[in-house]
Tab-separated table of C-alpha atoms in Angstrom:
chain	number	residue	atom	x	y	z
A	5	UNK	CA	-5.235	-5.337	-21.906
A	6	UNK	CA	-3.145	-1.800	-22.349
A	7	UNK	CA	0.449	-2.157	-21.707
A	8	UNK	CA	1.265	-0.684	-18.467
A	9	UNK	CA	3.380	2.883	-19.492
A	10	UNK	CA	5.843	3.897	-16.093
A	11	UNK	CA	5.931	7.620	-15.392
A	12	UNK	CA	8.141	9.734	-13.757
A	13	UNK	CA	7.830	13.445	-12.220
A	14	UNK	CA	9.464	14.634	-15.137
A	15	UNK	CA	7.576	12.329	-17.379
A	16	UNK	CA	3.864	12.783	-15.582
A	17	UNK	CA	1.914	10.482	-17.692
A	18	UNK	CA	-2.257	11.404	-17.682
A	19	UNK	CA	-4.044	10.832	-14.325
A	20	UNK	CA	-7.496	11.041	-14.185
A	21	UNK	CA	-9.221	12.316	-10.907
A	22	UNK	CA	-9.853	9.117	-9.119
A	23	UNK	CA	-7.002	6.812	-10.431
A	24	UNK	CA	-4.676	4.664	-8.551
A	25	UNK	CA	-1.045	6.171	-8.497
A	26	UNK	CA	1.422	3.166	-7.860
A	27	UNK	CA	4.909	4.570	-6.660
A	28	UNK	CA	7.992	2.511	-7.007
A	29	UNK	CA	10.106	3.125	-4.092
A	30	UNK	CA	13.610	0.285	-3.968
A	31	UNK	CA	11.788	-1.870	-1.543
A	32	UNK	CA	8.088	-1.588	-1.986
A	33	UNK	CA	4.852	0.072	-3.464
A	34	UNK	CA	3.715	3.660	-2.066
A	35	UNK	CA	-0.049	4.270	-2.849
A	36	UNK	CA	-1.946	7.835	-3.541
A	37	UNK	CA	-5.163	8.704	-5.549
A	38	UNK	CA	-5.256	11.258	-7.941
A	39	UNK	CA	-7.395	14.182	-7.102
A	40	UNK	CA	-6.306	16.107	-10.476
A	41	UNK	CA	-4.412	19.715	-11.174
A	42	UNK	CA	-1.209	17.536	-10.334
A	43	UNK	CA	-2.514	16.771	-6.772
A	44	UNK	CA	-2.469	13.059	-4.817
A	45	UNK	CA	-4.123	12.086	-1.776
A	46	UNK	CA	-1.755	9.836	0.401
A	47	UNK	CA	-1.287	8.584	3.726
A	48	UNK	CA	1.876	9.389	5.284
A	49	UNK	CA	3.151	8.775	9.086
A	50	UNK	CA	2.264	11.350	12.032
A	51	UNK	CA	5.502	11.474	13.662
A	52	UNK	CA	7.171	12.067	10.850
A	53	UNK	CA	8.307	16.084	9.976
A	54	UNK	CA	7.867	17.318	6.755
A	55	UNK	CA	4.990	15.925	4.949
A	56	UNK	CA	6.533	12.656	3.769
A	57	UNK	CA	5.577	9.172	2.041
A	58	UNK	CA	5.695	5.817	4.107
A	59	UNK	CA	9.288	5.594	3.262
A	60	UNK	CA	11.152	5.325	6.344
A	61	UNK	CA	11.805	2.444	8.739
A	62	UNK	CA	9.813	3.995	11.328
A	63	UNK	CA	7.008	4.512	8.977
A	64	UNK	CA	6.601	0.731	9.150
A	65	UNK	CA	6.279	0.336	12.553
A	66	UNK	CA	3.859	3.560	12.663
A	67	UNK	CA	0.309	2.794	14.147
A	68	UNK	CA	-1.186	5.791	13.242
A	69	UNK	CA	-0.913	8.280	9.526
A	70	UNK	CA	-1.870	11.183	8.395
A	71	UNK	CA	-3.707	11.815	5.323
A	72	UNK	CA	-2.164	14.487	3.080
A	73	UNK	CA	-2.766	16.413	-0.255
A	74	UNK	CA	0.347	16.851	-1.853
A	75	UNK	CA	2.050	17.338	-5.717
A	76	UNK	CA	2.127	14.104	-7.230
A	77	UNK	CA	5.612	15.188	-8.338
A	78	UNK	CA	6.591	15.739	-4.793
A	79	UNK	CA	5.877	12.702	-3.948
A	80	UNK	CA	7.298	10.705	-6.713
A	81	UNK	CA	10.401	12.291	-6.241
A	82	UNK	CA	13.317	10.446	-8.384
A	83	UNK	CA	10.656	6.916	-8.080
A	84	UNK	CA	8.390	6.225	-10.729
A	85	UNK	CA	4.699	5.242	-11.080
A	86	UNK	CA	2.046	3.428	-12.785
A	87	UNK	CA	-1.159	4.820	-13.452
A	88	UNK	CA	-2.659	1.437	-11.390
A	89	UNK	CA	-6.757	0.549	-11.417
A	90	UNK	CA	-6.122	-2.810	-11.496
A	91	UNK	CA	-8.895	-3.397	-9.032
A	92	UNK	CA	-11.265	-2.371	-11.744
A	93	UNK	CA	-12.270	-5.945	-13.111
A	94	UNK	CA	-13.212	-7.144	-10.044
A	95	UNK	CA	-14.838	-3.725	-7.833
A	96	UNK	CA	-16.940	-1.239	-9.123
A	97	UNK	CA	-15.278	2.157	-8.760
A	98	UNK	CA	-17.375	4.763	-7.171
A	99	UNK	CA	-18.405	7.886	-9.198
A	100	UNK	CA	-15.074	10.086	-9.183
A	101	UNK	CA	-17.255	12.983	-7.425
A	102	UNK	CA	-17.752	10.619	-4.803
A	103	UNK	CA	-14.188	9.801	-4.508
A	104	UNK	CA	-12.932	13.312	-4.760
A	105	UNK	CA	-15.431	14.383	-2.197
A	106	UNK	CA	-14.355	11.222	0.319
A	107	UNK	CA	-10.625	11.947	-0.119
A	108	UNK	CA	-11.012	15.915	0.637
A	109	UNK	CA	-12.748	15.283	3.811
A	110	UNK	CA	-10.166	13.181	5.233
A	111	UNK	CA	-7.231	15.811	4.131
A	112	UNK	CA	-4.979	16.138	7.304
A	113	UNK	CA	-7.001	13.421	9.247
A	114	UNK	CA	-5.487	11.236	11.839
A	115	UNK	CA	-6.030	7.232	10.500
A	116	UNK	CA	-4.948	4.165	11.841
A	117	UNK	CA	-2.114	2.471	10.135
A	118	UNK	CA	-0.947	-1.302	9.980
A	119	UNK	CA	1.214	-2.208	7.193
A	120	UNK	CA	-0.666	-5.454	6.962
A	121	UNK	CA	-4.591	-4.739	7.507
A	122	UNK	CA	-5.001	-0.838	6.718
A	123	UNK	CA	-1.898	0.490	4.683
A	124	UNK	CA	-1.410	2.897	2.001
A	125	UNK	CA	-3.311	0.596	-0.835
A	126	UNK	CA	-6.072	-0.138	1.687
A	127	UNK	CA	-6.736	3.619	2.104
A	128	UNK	CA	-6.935	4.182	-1.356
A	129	UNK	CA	-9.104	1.723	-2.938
A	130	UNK	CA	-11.694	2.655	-0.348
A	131	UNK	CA	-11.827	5.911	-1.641
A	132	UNK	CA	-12.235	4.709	-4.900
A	133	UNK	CA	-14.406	1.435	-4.732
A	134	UNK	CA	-15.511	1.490	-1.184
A	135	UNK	CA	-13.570	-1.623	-0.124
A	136	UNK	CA	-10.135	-1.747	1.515
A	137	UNK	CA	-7.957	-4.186	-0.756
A	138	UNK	CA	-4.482	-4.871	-1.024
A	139	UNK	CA	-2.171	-7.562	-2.408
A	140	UNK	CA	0.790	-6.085	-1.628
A	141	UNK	CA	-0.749	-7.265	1.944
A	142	UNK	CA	-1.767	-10.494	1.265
A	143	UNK	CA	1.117	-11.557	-0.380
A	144	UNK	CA	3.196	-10.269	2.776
A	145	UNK	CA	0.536	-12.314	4.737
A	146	UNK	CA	1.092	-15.365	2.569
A	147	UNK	CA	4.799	-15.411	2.891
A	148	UNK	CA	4.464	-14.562	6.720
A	149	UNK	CA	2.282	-18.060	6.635
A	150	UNK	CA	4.500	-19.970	4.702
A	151	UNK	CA	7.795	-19.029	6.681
A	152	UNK	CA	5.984	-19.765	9.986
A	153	UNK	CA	4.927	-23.244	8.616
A	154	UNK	CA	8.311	-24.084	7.382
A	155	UNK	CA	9.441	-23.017	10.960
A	156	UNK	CA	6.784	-25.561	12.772
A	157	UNK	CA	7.507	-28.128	9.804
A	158	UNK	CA	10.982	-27.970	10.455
A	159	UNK	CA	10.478	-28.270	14.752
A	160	UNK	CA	8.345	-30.919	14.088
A	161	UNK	CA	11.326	-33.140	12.463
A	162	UNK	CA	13.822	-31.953	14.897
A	163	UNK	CA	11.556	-33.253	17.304
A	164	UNK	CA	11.124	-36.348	15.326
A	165	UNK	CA	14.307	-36.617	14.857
A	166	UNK	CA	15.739	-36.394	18.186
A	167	UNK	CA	13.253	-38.970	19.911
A	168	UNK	CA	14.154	-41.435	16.831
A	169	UNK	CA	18.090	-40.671	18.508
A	170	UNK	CA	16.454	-41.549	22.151
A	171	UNK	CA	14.679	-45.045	20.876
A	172	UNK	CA	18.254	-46.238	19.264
A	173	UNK	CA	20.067	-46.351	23.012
């Protein structure tokens, strides 16, 4: 397996029409697909001014996005990125004329957003394998689970322990 290289807007790496671009932002992963010239397809949020990336607050609770072209650079802004197909192994990407002709039809198109079921990932790896995927998703989903179990777990034994309290008197 190649070692995974981090790039930067002033370091811009080698995108290939169709890749996965992977942007580190402090708190989470942005995702965009490479068109090529220096040019990403991403999903950013409608209410939003300037053409932006799902960075904000707000952006989270956002049920609806816009889909933008914009400079890779742009977009990266001070972040960095991984050149990210890591979906490859397991879907078969599309041909990258079929991608590139997908993503320009949906340029400045209203979508529905939820950071859970359709995000930023999702978008993009339907462009390029024709399946919405994300882990950054599931594994939000998966903790979301696991905190609400410990929650009922935890209920459960306050119950249990308070009606062991009521049998003692």
């Amino acid at each position: 397996m190649a070692a995974i290289q981090s790039f930067s807007a002033t370091h811009p790496g080698d995108p290939e029409p169709g890749d996965l671009i992977e942007i580190f932002r402090p708190a989470y992963q942005h995702w965009a697909l490479y068109l090529g010239d220096g040019y990403i397809i991403n999903v950013t949020p409608v209410d939003e001014g300037p053409p932006a990336t799902l960075g904000s607050a707000k952006s989270v609770f956002s049920r609806k996005a816009r889909v933008r072209m914009q400079l890779l650079k742009d977009v990266v802004g001070n972040d960095t990125y991984h050149i990210n197909n890591k979906y490859d192994s397991t879907y078969a990407p599309l041909p990258v004329e079929e991608i590139i002709r997908r993503a320009e039809y949906l340029i400045d198109q209203e979508v529905s957003y939820d950071l859970l079921g359709n995000n930023c990932e999702h978008f993009v790896t339907l462009l390029r394998y024709g399946e919405g995927v994300s882990d950054q998703a599931k594994r939000a989903i998966g903790a979301i689970g696991f905190v609400t179990a410990a929650a009922g777990a935890f209920s459960l034994l306050g119950l249990l322990h308070s009606r062991s309290r009521e049998r003692q008197y």
